[in-house]
Amino acid sequence: MKIKDQFRFILQNMKKNKIRVFMTVLATAMGCAFLIVLASVAFGLHDSIVSDMLENRTINEIEVVGSEEGQGITDQDIAKFEELEGVRAVTRQKFVQQDAVYSIDGFEANAPTVAAHFPSEIASGVELAEGRLPEAPNEVVVGHHFIPSLTPAEGNPDEFYNEEGLIKEELQFDGDVIGQTFTMEIAKTDGDQETTQEFDVKIVGVMKAPGREWEWDQYVYITDDLLGELEAFTGTPGAALMDPSTFEDVSAEEVPYDQVTVIASDLESVKNVSEQLEDQQYMSYSIVNEMEQMNTLFTIAKAGLIFIGTIAILIASIGIYNTMTMAVTERAPDIGIMKAIGASPKVIKRIFLLESSYIGLIGAAIGIAAAYVISILVNFGLPLILEAAFNEEMPAGLQFSSIPPLLIVIAVVICLLVTILSGLRPAKRATEIDVLKAMRREI
Amino acid sequence: MIDINQLSHHFTLGKKGDLTSLSVLENISFHVRAGEIVTIVGRSGSGKSTLLNLISGFIRPTQGEIIIQDQKVSEFDESEFAAFRLQHMGFIFQNFQLIPSMTAFQNIELPLILKGISEQARKKMTIEMLKKVGLENFSGHYPSELSGGQQQRVSIARALVLEPPLILADEPTGSLDSETEEDLLRFIQELNKEMGITFLIITHDDEVAGIGHRTITLADGKMVESGVFS
């Protein structure tokens, strides 16, 4: 008997008991929708947290804090890192240990300054909003928010800001900074005396805005050569505003970096590079470490919720079992006739199993559609309700419910398995029907 | 066509611990040649229906063997027998055994569906069969909308649609009036002559027994006579 004919049979049989079949499909659909919606909460929150983490950091970055003996990272260590398999670049930065004052045409700003190794920054994929990276020692790149932080050099600072805490529009620096030469003022202490010196720096590039709205990048990125000049002036490592006599005389190569980041060539290499660093006794941290723990936690949560949802489908399966048992009883004479004229037990079993699977599949399809509608309503409505109830704004991008294709596949597989299992016993009963008793209507 | 050798059957009655064995057939042996009409007669309880059910494979014999078309069907399992029935046997029942929710067309088409024949071929074969039994204008009628004679014709069409070499009939005229009975018997004889179909008919009706080339008489589960019905 062809599958097409078996389906025709099933549809004919289902039409005979439309209401009963409809109620069974409805129960299955409700069970399936319950499973999907329940698990979608775990999927939604997981997605929200992961995207939040990814927005904050780049996924293939491994931050190296230092050696396990407490030593900082120097050029010697960086040379080793660059040799590791799966490493694309190693960025390293030394912070200027004082806020330099930058000024131009009656505007000034106190900005944190950092000496970056630009070739590795380029290799790591640093992007500029405009301009280029420094090529000469006195060339610098500024953070996206450096220009908005410039204020008039004269006047009362309390009057510079509007109600939102931003510099009033008429007092903002208005002009292109690319190619402009700023004066950088650095201080040093010499015993009790504090003296300053001005260095000319030329802005050649502006960084792209940070991924998050609330992030503020006011940094000025200088070259190693300029940092050397600053250190020569202050006589302290990192141009710290401290008494030079308190520092030991060390060469620039021996001064550890303040921040070292190893960039893996791809996501798959992050774990491998982390393990290599660990083997070489370095303390490192990557988002993958954090995500692994979080993923484990969420996998357990998802599995738990799917299990609870499955119970709903199991309850629905009682309905399917009941429907199929009644169908077998009602159709016993027909089954007897079919067997008498040559239907094999295998065909009879397949027809009933197909019928229960079909009910499960229709239920799953309706359940999936319902779950999507509920998911959309939850994502749209719940933040409004929570905001109204608690008078608190929900974090941007927070997703309460997410239905990935994997969840649909899981729900359909569970639904099908449960419905096939619940149809097995009635189907087996159908094959065991005695032809003679069935034809005599004794069943 | 059919060889029955030393066939015996008994039913077990009662509950566990208090079982009794009731013998319904004892050492039955006979042979049916291809193209023959053989009728089996006997009083109620003589075992004729049990014999037909054993040959049909609806029940399994306690002892003896059944060979149909050189195949020892008494050793077949349920699935093998089902496939054999579909391929080699057609059935005509006393109360027609049509599926009430199916039209005459669908009832006749059923063996073709079970055999996996294409829809187009099925349609052609079913229409031909409806014409053969004179019911071409009743194809869309449900069994409840047909007379007893018409229902039996649908049942015969269903039995013949796969052109089996053997047709087993259990009291085929039992639910028919005398006029329809005559028509049916004539039709059976025609089919036997034209198509060479072998018929094994269970009956207690003398007129039906009269159409057989040979008649086997059963009494109390034993074969008492075999020859031309008189």
XYZ file of C-alpha atoms in Angstrom:
673
model
C 0.000 0.000 0.000
C 1.445 3.348 -1.061
C 2.121 6.107 1.478
C -0.119 8.459 -0.520
C -3.016 6.003 -0.175
C -2.291 5.531 3.496
C -2.578 9.300 3.970
C -5.836 9.304 2.038
C -7.098 6.611 4.383
C -6.022 8.574 7.427
C -7.748 11.735 6.228
C -10.941 9.785 5.516
C -10.830 8.286 8.991
C -10.091 11.614 10.647
C -13.027 13.236 8.865
C -15.344 10.708 10.488
C -14.575 12.085 13.952
C -13.776 15.706 13.291
C -14.542 17.028 16.771
C -12.620 14.331 18.612
C -9.617 14.738 16.332
C -9.822 18.526 16.628
C -9.794 18.368 20.436
C -6.816 16.024 20.378
C -4.944 18.269 17.943
C -5.783 21.251 20.153
C -4.391 19.525 23.248
C -1.212 18.648 21.365
C -0.905 22.187 20.012
C -1.276 23.613 23.525
C 1.367 21.240 24.871
C 3.737 22.088 22.038
C 3.171 25.850 22.381
C 3.705 25.597 26.155
C 7.018 23.788 25.615
C 8.266 26.313 23.060
C 7.177 29.431 24.972
C 8.633 28.118 28.225
C 11.997 27.243 26.698
C 12.002 30.427 24.593
C 12.392 32.442 27.812
C 15.732 30.729 28.524
C 16.749 31.137 24.881
C 15.723 34.809 24.901
C 17.572 35.705 28.093
C 20.619 33.754 26.951
C 20.649 35.637 23.638
C 20.250 38.971 25.435
C 23.121 38.282 27.817
C 25.402 36.959 25.078
C 24.743 39.940 22.824
C 25.307 42.238 25.786
C 28.667 40.573 26.434
C 29.618 40.695 22.784
C 28.751 44.341 22.532
C 31.078 45.117 25.418
C 33.996 43.103 24.184
C 35.374 41.559 21.098
C 34.926 37.842 21.261
C 38.404 36.845 20.074
C 40.288 39.023 22.574
C 42.333 37.417 25.355
C 43.492 39.782 28.023
C 46.831 38.789 29.557
C 47.131 40.186 33.049
C 50.638 38.988 33.888
C 52.655 35.939 34.750
C 51.579 33.643 37.555
C 54.575 34.849 39.562
C 53.091 38.341 39.511
C 55.411 39.777 36.838
C 54.048 42.290 34.329
C 54.133 41.708 30.597
C 57.194 43.055 28.798
C 58.376 43.040 25.179
C 60.065 39.699 25.812
C 56.720 38.107 26.751
C 54.981 39.747 23.817
C 57.517 38.228 21.409
C 56.536 34.817 22.841
C 52.820 35.542 22.464
C 53.285 36.503 18.835
C 54.846 33.105 18.176
C 51.838 31.188 19.528
C 49.656 29.273 17.111
C 46.355 30.987 16.272
C 47.453 34.506 17.280
C 46.633 37.316 14.873
C 48.055 40.232 16.836
C 49.168 41.304 20.295
C 48.168 44.819 21.239
C 49.961 46.467 24.136
C 49.441 49.786 25.801
C 51.235 51.862 28.391
C 49.202 54.533 30.117
C 50.594 57.994 30.760
C 50.231 58.171 34.521
C 48.820 61.682 34.597
C 46.056 63.548 32.793
C 47.709 65.667 30.148
C 46.125 68.995 29.226
C 45.544 69.417 25.497
C 44.831 72.873 24.123
C 44.199 74.650 20.817
C 42.798 78.057 19.868
C 41.360 78.874 23.301
C 39.969 75.355 23.895
C 41.371 72.744 26.214
C 40.691 69.251 27.584
C 42.158 67.029 30.260
C 42.430 63.641 28.604
C 43.868 60.304 29.561
C 46.782 59.417 27.324
C 47.919 56.017 26.243
C 50.918 54.869 24.211
C 49.801 52.251 21.760
C 51.753 49.988 19.435
C 50.052 51.010 16.227
C 51.235 48.191 13.897
C 49.624 45.630 16.221
C 46.549 47.842 16.603
C 46.175 47.798 12.804
C 46.628 44.019 12.761
C 44.011 43.638 15.489
C 41.463 45.406 13.300
C 41.288 48.847 14.927
C 39.144 51.129 12.821
C 39.220 54.858 12.504
C 36.198 57.020 11.867
C 38.425 59.388 9.895
C 42.112 60.112 9.230
C 44.940 57.631 9.572
C 47.223 56.055 12.157
C 50.356 57.935 13.307
C 53.497 57.657 11.244
C 55.673 60.306 12.947
C 56.536 60.342 16.711
C 54.412 63.404 17.473
C 51.347 62.238 15.596
C 48.381 61.064 17.660
C 44.953 59.566 17.266
C 42.113 60.746 19.490
C 39.108 58.914 20.850
C 35.655 59.585 19.419
C 34.694 61.764 22.419
C 37.892 63.772 22.653
C 36.552 66.657 20.569
C 33.222 66.963 22.457
C 35.206 67.144 25.706
C 37.047 70.297 24.619
C 35.911 73.338 26.646
C 36.839 77.010 26.454
C 40.107 77.678 28.247
C 38.742 80.890 29.784
C 35.566 81.465 31.777
C 33.622 79.821 34.566
C 33.506 76.008 34.000
C 30.133 75.829 35.811
C 28.581 77.821 32.963
C 29.941 75.561 30.198
C 27.431 72.742 30.655
C 23.717 72.502 29.905
C 21.080 70.715 32.021
C 22.018 67.346 30.539
C 25.624 67.778 31.629
C 26.853 68.325 28.070
C 28.863 71.305 26.835
C 26.571 74.015 25.528
C 26.403 74.007 21.756
C 27.726 77.579 21.376
C 30.745 76.722 23.530
C 31.699 73.536 21.685
C 34.867 73.303 19.567
C 33.754 73.854 16.010
C 36.234 72.721 13.456
C 38.117 69.852 11.915
C 40.789 68.426 14.197
C 42.505 66.262 11.601
C 45.867 67.818 10.801
C 45.588 70.279 13.699
C 48.486 70.659 16.087
C 47.541 70.679 19.763
C 49.700 71.611 22.712
C 50.097 68.810 25.243
C 51.035 69.982 28.712
C 52.811 67.503 30.977
C 53.834 68.136 34.549
C 56.702 66.787 36.603
C 57.750 67.038 40.226
C 61.261 67.799 41.224
C 61.435 67.684 44.961
C 58.741 70.141 46.133
C 58.589 71.948 42.834
C 56.164 71.141 40.026
C 57.062 72.277 36.540
C 55.317 71.770 33.209
C 56.423 71.392 29.630
C 54.491 71.685 26.416
C 54.769 69.173 23.602
C 53.272 69.695 20.157
C 51.096 66.842 18.946
C 49.384 66.566 15.587
C 46.017 64.792 15.410
C 45.979 62.510 12.374
C 43.027 60.270 13.138
C 39.797 59.907 15.121
C 38.669 56.549 16.488
C 35.276 55.042 15.664
C 32.560 55.513 18.282
C 32.466 52.708 20.907
C 29.824 49.965 20.450
C 27.787 51.007 23.478
C 26.088 54.384 23.729
C 27.206 54.932 27.291
C 30.878 54.226 26.565
C 33.036 57.388 26.530
C 36.325 57.300 24.595
C 38.205 60.491 25.386
C 41.669 58.902 25.088
C 44.588 60.342 23.190
C 46.657 57.566 21.613
C 50.320 58.510 21.314
C 53.370 56.752 19.924
C 56.030 54.911 21.983
C 58.540 57.556 20.891
C 56.459 60.356 22.326
C 55.983 58.400 25.548
C 59.793 58.081 25.693
C 60.048 61.867 25.385
C 57.516 62.348 28.175
C 59.308 59.846 30.396
C 62.627 61.576 29.673
C 61.053 64.851 30.803
C 59.434 63.513 33.983
C 62.199 61.000 34.732
C 59.556 58.488 35.745
C 58.139 55.434 33.993
C 54.787 56.197 32.378
C 55.523 59.929 32.945
C 54.102 59.508 36.437
C 53.802 62.696 38.453
C 56.076 61.406 41.180
C 59.547 61.980 42.511
C 61.953 60.293 40.046
C 64.285 59.281 42.876
C 61.688 56.835 44.172
C 62.002 54.747 40.980
C 64.738 52.308 40.155
C 66.622 53.005 36.969
C 65.183 50.569 34.454
C 65.342 50.492 30.655
C 62.173 51.139 28.679
C 62.093 47.493 27.526
C 61.825 46.279 31.101
C 58.856 48.470 31.979
C 55.773 46.259 31.861
C 52.767 47.132 29.734
C 49.610 48.273 31.475
C 47.347 46.409 29.121
C 48.174 43.493 26.830
C 45.568 41.869 24.636
C 46.180 38.822 22.486
C 43.894 38.741 19.454
C 43.135 35.203 18.272
C 42.819 34.645 14.532
C 39.257 33.297 14.963
C 36.760 32.240 17.608
C 37.830 28.576 17.448
C 41.432 29.565 18.243
C 40.536 31.493 21.421
C 40.385 28.390 23.579
C 43.575 26.984 22.104
C 45.512 30.251 22.616
C 44.156 30.550 26.178
C 45.385 27.041 26.927
C 48.822 27.786 25.478
C 49.075 30.911 27.640
C 48.020 28.926 30.670
C 50.656 26.294 29.878
C 53.281 29.040 29.820
C 52.193 30.225 33.273
C 50.412 33.406 32.206
C 47.206 34.646 33.746
C 44.716 35.396 31.024
C 41.057 36.089 30.633
C 38.769 35.903 27.628
C 35.067 36.276 27.126
C 35.005 32.643 26.001
C 35.869 31.530 29.561
C 32.938 33.492 30.876
C 30.654 32.368 28.065
C 31.483 28.706 28.583
C 30.278 28.867 32.175
C 27.244 30.862 31.197
C 26.420 28.556 28.302
C 26.580 25.544 30.631
C 24.220 27.275 33.023
C 21.781 28.212 30.293
C 21.969 24.770 28.687
C 20.879 23.278 32.020
C 18.102 25.878 32.295
C 16.933 25.216 28.732
C 16.982 21.452 29.231
C 14.997 21.860 32.457
C 12.372 24.047 30.797
C 12.124 21.731 27.785
C 11.619 18.841 30.212
C 8.791 20.697 31.957
C 7.292 21.514 28.554
C 7.538 17.874 27.556
C 5.299 16.992 30.495
C 2.587 19.138 28.864
C 2.980 17.175 25.631
C 2.893 13.921 27.605
C -0.434 15.009 29.081
C -1.675 15.728 25.545
C -0.460 12.279 24.507
C -3.034 10.745 26.859
C -5.632 12.375 24.609
C -3.985 10.915 21.524
C -3.855 7.470 23.138
C -7.528 7.750 23.990
C -8.479 8.957 20.496
C -6.501 6.210 18.804
C -7.850 3.499 21.117
C -11.408 4.611 20.363
C -10.597 4.753 16.647
C -9.283 1.173 16.732
C -12.373 -0.033 18.595
C -14.744 1.789 16.254
C -12.951 0.620 13.139
C -12.454 -2.991 14.276
C -14.946 -4.392 11.708
C -13.275 -2.414 8.907
C -9.857 -3.597 10.063
C -11.176 -7.169 10.084
C -12.420 -6.803 6.496
C -9.133 -5.268 5.383
C -7.170 -8.055 7.008
C -9.471 -10.649 5.428
C -8.900 -9.355 1.925
C -5.142 -9.174 2.373
C -3.992 -6.173 4.419
C -0.870 -7.199 6.301
C -0.540 -6.403 10.016
C 2.357 -4.116 9.087
C 0.088 -1.968 6.879
C -2.610 -1.794 9.571
C -0.029 -0.760 12.178
C 1.464 1.845 9.848
C -1.940 3.391 9.134
C -2.652 3.911 12.833
C 0.859 5.093 13.623
C 0.668 7.541 10.732
C -2.648 8.791 12.035
C -1.271 9.483 15.515
C 1.869 11.057 14.013
C -0.300 13.185 11.763
C -2.290 14.423 14.743
C 1.030 15.164 16.487
C 2.401 16.974 13.455
C -0.689 19.149 12.953
C -0.678 19.867 16.700
C 3.006 20.798 16.531
C 2.439 23.082 13.524
C -0.416 24.920 15.247
C 1.579 24.986 18.493
C 4.601 26.526 16.743
C 2.471 29.227 15.137
C 0.806 29.975 18.493
C 4.193 30.040 20.246
C 5.517 32.600 17.741
C 2.489 34.822 18.310
C 2.869 34.521 22.096
C 6.607 35.199 21.834
C 6.026 38.385 19.819
C 3.350 39.538 22.270
C 5.600 38.806 25.263
C 8.557 40.679 23.781
C 6.338 43.616 22.931
C 3.985 43.656 25.896
C 6.002 42.476 28.887
C 8.468 45.406 28.910
C 5.507 47.805 28.798
C 3.796 46.007 31.685
C 6.991 45.826 33.759
C 7.797 49.474 33.072
C 4.285 50.477 34.095
C 4.344 48.269 37.195
C 7.833 49.066 38.489
C 8.298 52.467 36.865
C 11.702 51.385 35.647
C 12.989 51.332 32.095
C 14.005 47.911 30.798
C 17.560 47.555 29.450
C 17.776 48.210 25.714
C 17.890 45.043 23.626
C 16.484 42.825 26.390
C 14.620 39.929 24.791
C 12.262 37.946 27.017
C 11.513 35.236 24.483
C 13.448 33.918 21.527
C 12.501 30.954 19.338
C 15.536 29.733 17.400
C 15.116 27.035 14.703
C 16.777 24.550 17.073
C 13.927 24.949 19.562
C 11.386 24.315 16.802
C 13.260 21.164 15.760
C 13.409 19.979 19.396
C 9.689 20.664 19.916
C 8.679 18.883 16.695
C 10.892 15.874 17.487
C 9.519 15.620 21.039
C 5.968 16.068 19.785
C 6.391 13.419 17.098
C 8.120 10.977 19.434
C 5.476 11.351 22.113
C 2.594 11.031 19.640
C 4.140 8.005 17.931
C 4.687 6.382 21.322
C 1.124 7.098 22.363
C -0.137 5.626 19.092
C 1.996 2.467 19.357
C -0.228 0.538 21.732
C -3.507 1.213 19.859
C -1.746 0.427 16.551
C -0.502 -2.878 17.960
C -4.015 -3.615 19.177
C -5.307 -3.009 15.670
C -2.911 -5.600 14.252
C -4.060 -8.126 16.852
C -7.726 -7.821 15.908
C -9.227 -11.224 15.171
C -10.610 -11.225 11.634
C -13.528 -13.509 12.389
C -14.577 -11.719 15.569
C -14.267 -8.347 13.849
C -16.379 -9.468 10.881
C -19.000 -10.865 13.238
C -18.965 -7.431 14.968
C -17.947 -9.069 18.237
C -15.309 -6.448 19.032
C -5.195 -25.996 -6.778
C -5.996 -26.989 -3.161
C -4.669 -30.002 -1.267
C -6.002 -30.677 2.196
C -4.144 -33.452 4.013
C -5.206 -34.968 7.335
C -6.570 -31.637 8.528
C -7.870 -31.531 12.105
C -8.876 -28.676 14.286
C -10.102 -28.315 17.809
C -11.081 -25.285 19.842
C -10.007 -24.863 23.456
C -12.831 -23.726 25.687
C -13.093 -22.683 29.308
C -10.829 -20.778 31.656
C -7.274 -21.442 32.690
C -7.162 -24.523 34.885
C -10.460 -25.776 33.528
C -9.845 -26.129 29.807
C -11.721 -28.468 27.538
C -10.916 -29.313 23.961
C -13.711 -29.366 21.381
C -12.884 -31.126 18.147
C -14.560 -29.529 15.115
C -12.665 -31.164 12.237
C -11.031 -34.569 12.116
C -8.653 -35.896 9.489
C -10.111 -34.088 6.507
C -8.328 -34.750 3.219
C -9.426 -33.715 -0.252
C -8.150 -32.122 -3.430
C -9.641 -29.321 -5.519
C -8.514 -29.047 -9.117
C -7.997 -25.712 -10.859
C -11.172 -24.504 -12.593
C -13.472 -26.611 -10.430
C -16.506 -25.445 -8.497
C -16.491 -27.404 -5.266
C -19.280 -26.974 -2.771
C -19.023 -28.011 0.843
C -22.302 -28.905 2.467
C -23.357 -30.061 5.865
C -25.587 -29.198 8.761
C -24.916 -26.403 11.183
C -21.969 -27.314 13.392
C -20.624 -29.825 10.881
C -17.388 -27.795 10.611
C -17.771 -26.381 7.107
C -17.197 -22.759 8.122
C -14.184 -23.794 10.230
C -12.800 -25.588 7.186
C -13.187 -22.460 5.070
C -11.609 -20.304 7.773
C -8.651 -22.691 7.950
C -8.181 -22.578 4.172
C -8.513 -18.757 4.305
C -5.864 -18.549 7.016
C -8.185 -16.798 9.490
C -7.463 -19.580 11.973
C -4.545 -21.990 12.178
C -5.051 -25.751 12.045
C -4.275 -27.927 15.046
C -2.989 -30.661 12.760
C -2.548 -31.433 9.079
C -1.498 -29.372 6.126
C -3.087 -27.059 3.578
C -1.399 -26.621 0.224
C -2.714 -24.026 -2.187
C -1.087 -23.559 -5.568
C 1.843 -25.689 -4.442
C 2.475 -23.527 -1.390
C 2.190 -24.973 2.094
C 0.074 -22.126 3.438
C -0.587 -23.878 6.765
C 2.990 -22.957 7.706
C 2.669 -19.285 6.729
C 2.780 -16.589 9.386
C 0.079 -13.901 9.512
C 1.857 -11.475 7.178
C 2.726 -14.147 4.645
C -0.858 -15.385 4.620
C -2.175 -11.837 4.205
C 0.050 -11.337 1.167
C -1.005 -14.731 -0.187
C -4.695 -13.926 0.279
C -4.293 -10.628 -1.535
C -2.527 -12.285 -4.458
C -4.351 -15.599 -4.822
C -7.735 -15.483 -3.093
C -10.986 -13.636 -3.350
C -13.750 -13.774 -0.741
C -17.517 -13.665 -0.912
C -19.215 -13.500 2.477
C -22.783 -14.202 3.498
C -23.285 -10.690 4.871
C -21.113 -9.069 2.159
C -18.573 -7.526 4.573
C -18.413 -4.193 2.809
C -16.914 -1.184 4.606
C -19.966 1.019 5.314
C -18.079 4.324 5.130
C -16.793 3.562 1.652
C -18.708 3.825 -1.615
C -19.148 0.839 -3.930
C -16.228 2.160 -5.976
C -13.988 2.528 -2.923
C -14.879 -0.933 -1.623
C -13.956 -2.536 -4.945
C -10.806 -0.411 -5.168
C -9.587 -1.512 -1.712
C -7.642 -4.670 -2.749
C -5.995 -2.653 -5.541
C -4.905 -0.018 -2.992
C -3.547 -2.714 -0.682
C -1.571 -4.131 -3.583
C -0.064 -0.710 -4.333
C -1.495 -0.298 -7.825
C -1.317 3.218 -9.290
C -4.360 5.463 -8.985
C -4.917 5.643 -12.734
C -4.787 1.868 -13.213
C -7.002 1.394 -10.158
C -9.647 3.682 -11.530
C -9.717 1.826 -14.850
C -9.836 -1.631 -13.238
C -12.538 -0.632 -10.743
C -14.772 0.871 -13.430
C -14.372 -2.270 -15.539
C -15.323 -4.424 -12.590
C -18.344 -2.231 -11.792
C -19.491 -2.731 -15.383
C -18.923 -6.464 -15.139
C -21.255 -6.742 -12.150
C -23.731 -4.283 -13.691
C -23.274 -1.555 -11.117
C -21.614 1.167 -13.176
C -24.392 3.574 -12.198
C -23.982 2.866 -8.494
C -20.283 3.560 -8.056
C -20.836 6.480 -5.679
C -23.413 4.688 -3.565
C -22.657 3.596 -0.032
C -23.539 -0.006 0.956
C -26.526 1.262 2.950
C -27.892 2.765 -0.280
C -27.715 -0.581 -2.162
C -29.996 -3.637 -2.104
C -28.742 -6.989 -0.770
C -28.148 -8.275 -4.288
C -26.275 -5.135 -5.274
C -24.144 -5.336 -2.141
C -23.269 -8.938 -2.940
C -22.310 -7.872 -6.466
C -19.998 -5.228 -5.005
C -18.551 -7.920 -2.760
C -18.000 -10.190 -5.801
C -16.450 -7.322 -7.758
C -14.075 -6.714 -4.838
C -13.193 -10.422 -4.802
C -12.561 -10.459 -8.558
C -10.824 -7.161 -9.102
C -7.342 -8.608 -8.656
C -8.319 -11.619 -10.801
C -7.431 -14.264 -8.208
C -7.382 -17.905 -9.333
C -9.397 -18.993 -6.280
C -12.576 -17.642 -4.741
C -13.797 -18.787 -1.350
C -17.450 -18.166 -0.671
C -19.190 -18.586 2.669
C -22.952 -18.930 2.215
C -22.930 -16.426 -0.676
C -26.701 -16.502 -1.129
C -27.586 -16.597 2.554
C -28.812 -12.997 2.596
C -30.418 -12.926 -0.853
C -33.906 -13.520 -2.150
C -34.480 -16.432 -4.548
C -34.420 -14.308 -7.728
C -31.184 -12.609 -6.814
C -29.792 -15.958 -5.721
C -30.388 -17.376 -9.194
C -28.683 -14.396 -10.817
C -25.696 -14.768 -8.550
C -25.312 -18.503 -9.171
C -25.480 -17.899 -12.903
C -22.836 -15.227 -12.558
C -20.558 -17.575 -10.610
C -20.896 -20.242 -13.303
C -20.108 -17.665 -16.006
C -17.004 -16.521 -14.176
C -15.919 -20.128 -13.753
C -16.359 -20.850 -17.433
C -15.017 -17.581 -18.849
C -12.167 -16.932 -16.476
C -11.436 -20.418 -15.216
C -11.715 -19.284 -11.610
C -11.824 -22.045 -9.010
C -14.661 -21.714 -6.505
C -14.866 -23.299 -3.080
C -18.349 -22.622 -1.763
C -19.715 -23.345 1.700
C -23.464 -23.725 1.694
C -26.397 -25.512 3.174
C -28.552 -24.498 0.233
C -29.204 -27.318 -2.229
C -29.503 -24.965 -5.183
C -26.067 -23.532 -4.481
C -24.656 -26.999 -3.911
C -26.100 -27.972 -7.279
C -23.834 -25.665 -9.259
C -20.709 -27.477 -8.008
C -18.811 -29.909 -10.167
C -18.234 -31.788 -6.963
C -19.687 -31.647 -3.475
C -17.991 -32.541 -0.207
C -20.298 -33.407 2.642
C -19.248 -32.887 6.232
C -20.936 -34.296 9.316
C -19.731 -33.798 12.880
C -16.350 -32.609 11.663
C -15.746 -35.581 9.428
C -15.834 -35.852 5.653
C -18.607 -38.332 4.891
C -18.987 -38.008 1.152
C -17.351 -36.508 -1.929
C -18.911 -36.614 -5.362
C -21.428 -35.026 -7.668
C -24.308 -33.446 -5.766
C -27.616 -35.146 -6.236
